[in-house]
PDB file of C-alpha atoms in Angstrom:
ATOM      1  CA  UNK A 145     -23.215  -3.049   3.441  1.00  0.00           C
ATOM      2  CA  UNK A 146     -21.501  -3.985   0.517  1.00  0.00           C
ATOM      3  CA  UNK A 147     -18.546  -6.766   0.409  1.00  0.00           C
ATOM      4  CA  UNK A 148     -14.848  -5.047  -0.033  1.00  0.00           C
ATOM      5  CA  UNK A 149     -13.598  -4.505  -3.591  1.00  0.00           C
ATOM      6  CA  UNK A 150     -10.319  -5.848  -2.292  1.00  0.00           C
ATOM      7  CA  UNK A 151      -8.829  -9.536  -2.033  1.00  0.00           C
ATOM      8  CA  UNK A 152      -6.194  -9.587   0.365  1.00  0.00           C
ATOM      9  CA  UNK A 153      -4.241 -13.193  -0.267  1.00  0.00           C
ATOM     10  CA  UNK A 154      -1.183 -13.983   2.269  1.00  0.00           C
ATOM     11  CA  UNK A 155       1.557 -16.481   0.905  1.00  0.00           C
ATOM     12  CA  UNK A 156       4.287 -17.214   3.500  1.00  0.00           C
ATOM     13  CA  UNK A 157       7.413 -18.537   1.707  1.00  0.00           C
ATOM     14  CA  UNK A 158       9.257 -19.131   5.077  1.00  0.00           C
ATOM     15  CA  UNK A 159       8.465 -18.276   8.829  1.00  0.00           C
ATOM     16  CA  UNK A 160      10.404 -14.756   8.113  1.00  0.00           C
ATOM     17  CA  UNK A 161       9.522 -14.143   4.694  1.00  0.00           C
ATOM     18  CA  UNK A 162       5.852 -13.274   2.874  1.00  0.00           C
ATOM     19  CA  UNK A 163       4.104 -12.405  -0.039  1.00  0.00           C
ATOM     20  CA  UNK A 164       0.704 -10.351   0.235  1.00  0.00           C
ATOM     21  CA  UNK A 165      -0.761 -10.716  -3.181  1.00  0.00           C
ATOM     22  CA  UNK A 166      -3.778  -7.811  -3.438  1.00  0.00           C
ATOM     23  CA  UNK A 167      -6.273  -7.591  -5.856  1.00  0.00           C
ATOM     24  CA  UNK A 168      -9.010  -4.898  -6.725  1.00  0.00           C
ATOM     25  CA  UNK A 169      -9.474  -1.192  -5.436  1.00  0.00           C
ATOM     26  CA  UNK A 170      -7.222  -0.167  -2.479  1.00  0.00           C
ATOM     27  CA  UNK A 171      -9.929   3.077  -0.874  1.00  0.00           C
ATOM     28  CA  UNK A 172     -11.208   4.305   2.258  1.00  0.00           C
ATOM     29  CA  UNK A 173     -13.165   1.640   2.837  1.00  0.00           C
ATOM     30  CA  UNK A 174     -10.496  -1.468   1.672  1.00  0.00           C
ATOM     31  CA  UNK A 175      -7.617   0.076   3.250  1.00  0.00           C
ATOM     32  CA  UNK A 176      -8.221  -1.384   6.393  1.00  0.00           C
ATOM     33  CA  UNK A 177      -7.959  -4.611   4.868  1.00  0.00           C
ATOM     34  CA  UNK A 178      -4.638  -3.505   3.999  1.00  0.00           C
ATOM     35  CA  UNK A 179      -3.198  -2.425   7.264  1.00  0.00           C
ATOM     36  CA  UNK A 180      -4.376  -5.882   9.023  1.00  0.00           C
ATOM     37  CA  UNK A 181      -2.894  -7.762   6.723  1.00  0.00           C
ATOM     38  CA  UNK A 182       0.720  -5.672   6.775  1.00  0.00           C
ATOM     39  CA  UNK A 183       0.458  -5.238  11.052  1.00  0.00           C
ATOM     40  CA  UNK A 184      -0.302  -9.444  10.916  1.00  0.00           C
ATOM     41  CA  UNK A 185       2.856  -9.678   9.545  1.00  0.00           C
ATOM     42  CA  UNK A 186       4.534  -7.581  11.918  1.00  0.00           C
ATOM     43  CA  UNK A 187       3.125  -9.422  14.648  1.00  0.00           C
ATOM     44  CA  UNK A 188       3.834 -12.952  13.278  1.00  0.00           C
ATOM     45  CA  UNK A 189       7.307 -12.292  13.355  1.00  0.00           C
ATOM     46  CA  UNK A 190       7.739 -11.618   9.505  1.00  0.00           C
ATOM     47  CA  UNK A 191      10.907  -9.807   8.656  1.00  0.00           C
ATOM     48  CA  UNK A 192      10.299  -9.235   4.972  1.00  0.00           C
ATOM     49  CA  UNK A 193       6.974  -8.709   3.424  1.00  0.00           C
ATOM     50  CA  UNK A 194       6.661  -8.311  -0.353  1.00  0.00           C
ATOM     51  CA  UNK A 195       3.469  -6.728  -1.323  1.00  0.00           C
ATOM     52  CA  UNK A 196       2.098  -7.468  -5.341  1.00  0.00           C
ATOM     53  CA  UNK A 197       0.250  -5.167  -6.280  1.00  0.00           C
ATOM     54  CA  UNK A 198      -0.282  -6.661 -10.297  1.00  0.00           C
ATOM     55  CA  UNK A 199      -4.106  -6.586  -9.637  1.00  0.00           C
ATOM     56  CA  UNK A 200      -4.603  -2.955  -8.212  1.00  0.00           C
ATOM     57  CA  UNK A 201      -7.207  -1.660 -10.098  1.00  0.00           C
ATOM     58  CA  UNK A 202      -7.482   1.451  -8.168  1.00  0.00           C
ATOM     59  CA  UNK A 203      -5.340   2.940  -5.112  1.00  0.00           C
ATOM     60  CA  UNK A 204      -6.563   6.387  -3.445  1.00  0.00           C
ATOM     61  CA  UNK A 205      -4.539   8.346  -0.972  1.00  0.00           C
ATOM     62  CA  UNK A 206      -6.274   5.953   1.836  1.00  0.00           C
ATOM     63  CA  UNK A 207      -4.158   3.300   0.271  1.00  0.00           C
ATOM     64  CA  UNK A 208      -1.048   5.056  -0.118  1.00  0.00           C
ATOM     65  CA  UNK A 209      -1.239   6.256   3.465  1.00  0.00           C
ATOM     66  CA  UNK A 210      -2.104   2.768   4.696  1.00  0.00           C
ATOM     67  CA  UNK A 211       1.432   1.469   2.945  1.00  0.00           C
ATOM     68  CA  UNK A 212       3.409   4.566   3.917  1.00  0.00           C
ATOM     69  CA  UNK A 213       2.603   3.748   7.807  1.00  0.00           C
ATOM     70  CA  UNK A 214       3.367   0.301   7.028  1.00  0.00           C
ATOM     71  CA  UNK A 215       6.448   1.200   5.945  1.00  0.00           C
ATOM     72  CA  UNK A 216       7.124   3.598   9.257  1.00  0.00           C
ATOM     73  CA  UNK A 217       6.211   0.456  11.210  1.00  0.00           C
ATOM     74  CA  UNK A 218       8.169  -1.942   9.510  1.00  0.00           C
ATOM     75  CA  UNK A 219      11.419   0.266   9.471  1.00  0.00           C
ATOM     76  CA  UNK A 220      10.520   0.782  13.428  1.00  0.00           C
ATOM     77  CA  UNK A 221      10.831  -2.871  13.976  1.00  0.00           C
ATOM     78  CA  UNK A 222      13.642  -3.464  11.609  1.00  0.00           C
ATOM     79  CA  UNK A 223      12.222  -5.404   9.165  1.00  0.00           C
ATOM     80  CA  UNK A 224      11.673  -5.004   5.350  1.00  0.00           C
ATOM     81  CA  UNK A 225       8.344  -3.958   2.836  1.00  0.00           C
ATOM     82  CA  UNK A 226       8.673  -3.728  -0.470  1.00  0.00           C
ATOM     83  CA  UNK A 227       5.922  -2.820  -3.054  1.00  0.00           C
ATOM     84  CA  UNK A 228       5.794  -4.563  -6.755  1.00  0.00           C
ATOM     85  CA  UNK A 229       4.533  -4.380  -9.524  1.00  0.00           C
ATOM     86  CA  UNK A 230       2.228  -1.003  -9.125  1.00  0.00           C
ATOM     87  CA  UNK A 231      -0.130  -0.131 -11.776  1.00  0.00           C
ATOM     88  CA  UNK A 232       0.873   3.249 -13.812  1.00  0.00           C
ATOM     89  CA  UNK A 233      -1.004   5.300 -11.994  1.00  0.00           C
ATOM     90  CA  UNK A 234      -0.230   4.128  -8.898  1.00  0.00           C
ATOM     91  CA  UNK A 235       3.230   4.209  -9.408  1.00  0.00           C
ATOM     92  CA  UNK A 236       3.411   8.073 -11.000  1.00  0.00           C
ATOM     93  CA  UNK A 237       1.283   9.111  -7.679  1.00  0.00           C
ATOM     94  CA  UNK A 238       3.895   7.188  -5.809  1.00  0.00           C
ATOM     95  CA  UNK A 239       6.465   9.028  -7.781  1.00  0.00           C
ATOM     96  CA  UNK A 240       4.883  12.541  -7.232  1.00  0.00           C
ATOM     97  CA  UNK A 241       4.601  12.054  -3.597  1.00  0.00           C
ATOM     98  CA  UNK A 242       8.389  11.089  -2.847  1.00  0.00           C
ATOM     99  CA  UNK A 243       7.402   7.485  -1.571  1.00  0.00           C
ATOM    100  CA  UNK A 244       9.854   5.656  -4.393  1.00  0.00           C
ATOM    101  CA  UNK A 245      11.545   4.055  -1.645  1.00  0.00           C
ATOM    102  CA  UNK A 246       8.269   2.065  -0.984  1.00  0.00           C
ATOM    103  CA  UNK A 247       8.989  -0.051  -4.158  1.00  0.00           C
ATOM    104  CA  UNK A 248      11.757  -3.196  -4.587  1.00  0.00           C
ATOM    105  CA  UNK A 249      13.644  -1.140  -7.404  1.00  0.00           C
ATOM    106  CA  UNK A 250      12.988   1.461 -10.023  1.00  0.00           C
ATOM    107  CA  UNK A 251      11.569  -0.384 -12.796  1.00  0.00           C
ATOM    108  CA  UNK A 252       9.332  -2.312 -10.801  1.00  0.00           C
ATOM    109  CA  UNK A 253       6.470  -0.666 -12.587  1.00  0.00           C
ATOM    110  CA  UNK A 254       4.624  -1.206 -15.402  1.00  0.00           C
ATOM    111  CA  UNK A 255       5.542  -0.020 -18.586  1.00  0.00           C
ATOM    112  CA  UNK A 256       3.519   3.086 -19.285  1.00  0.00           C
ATOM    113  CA  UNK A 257      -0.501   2.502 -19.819  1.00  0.00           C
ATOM    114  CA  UNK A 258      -1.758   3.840 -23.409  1.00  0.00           C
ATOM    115  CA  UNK A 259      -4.738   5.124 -21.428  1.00  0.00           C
ATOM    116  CA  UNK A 260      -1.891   7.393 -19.258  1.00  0.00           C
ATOM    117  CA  UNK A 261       0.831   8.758 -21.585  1.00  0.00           C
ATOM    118  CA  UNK A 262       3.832  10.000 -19.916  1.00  0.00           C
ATOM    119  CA  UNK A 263       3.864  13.657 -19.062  1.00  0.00           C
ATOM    120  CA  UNK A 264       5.657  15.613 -22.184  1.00  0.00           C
ATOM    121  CA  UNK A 265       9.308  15.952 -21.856  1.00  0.00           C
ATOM    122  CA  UNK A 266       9.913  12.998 -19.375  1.00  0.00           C
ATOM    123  CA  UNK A 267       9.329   9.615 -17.918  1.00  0.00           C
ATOM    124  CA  UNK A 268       5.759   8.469 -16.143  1.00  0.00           C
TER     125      UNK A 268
END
């Protein structure tokens, strides 16, 4: 079986307050990864967890579904998740789907990708 396209790095800043720093391609078979490492945090007690996501190269609707039940856990339990940093992509599928509130703030994205051009007639 081949090793996980995904690094999954944990950075606690204090005992209530994280960073999860991920790197590679967030799929069916990495977003496992990805749901451990957001329910850990949940379980040690974590109140806000900040997830980079500079590195993504690649996020399918595995991922997406893996943060949006993060998300419904973390608002169950009172605490706080916040996406940065998304890659284009990731952050127009985001868009398209309704799950902005995932993100820290509005321009937390990338400026638009050469390689993606903004849709005619509006923003990415």
């Amino acid at each position: 079986m081949p090793l996980p396209r995904l690094n999954v790095h944990r950075h606690d800043h204090t005992t209530t307050c994280t960073l999860i720093t991920l790197a590679g391609e967030i799929d069916l078979a990495t977003a496992p990864l990805v749901r451990v490492a957001l329910a850990e945090c949940l379980h040690d007690g974590i109140r806000t967890t900040d997830v980079d996501l500079t590195e993504v190269t690649f996020c399918d609707a595995s991922g997406l579904n893996a943060f949006l039940a993060a998300s419904g856990l973390a608002t169950e339990a009172g605490t706080i998740l916040r996406l940065h940093h998304p890659p284009p992509i990731m952050a127009r599928i985001i868009e398209i789907t309704g799950s902005g509130f995932l993100l820290h703030e509005v321009h937390s994205a990338r400026p638009p990708s050469r390689r993606f051009p903004a849709p005619a007639g509006g923003s990415p």
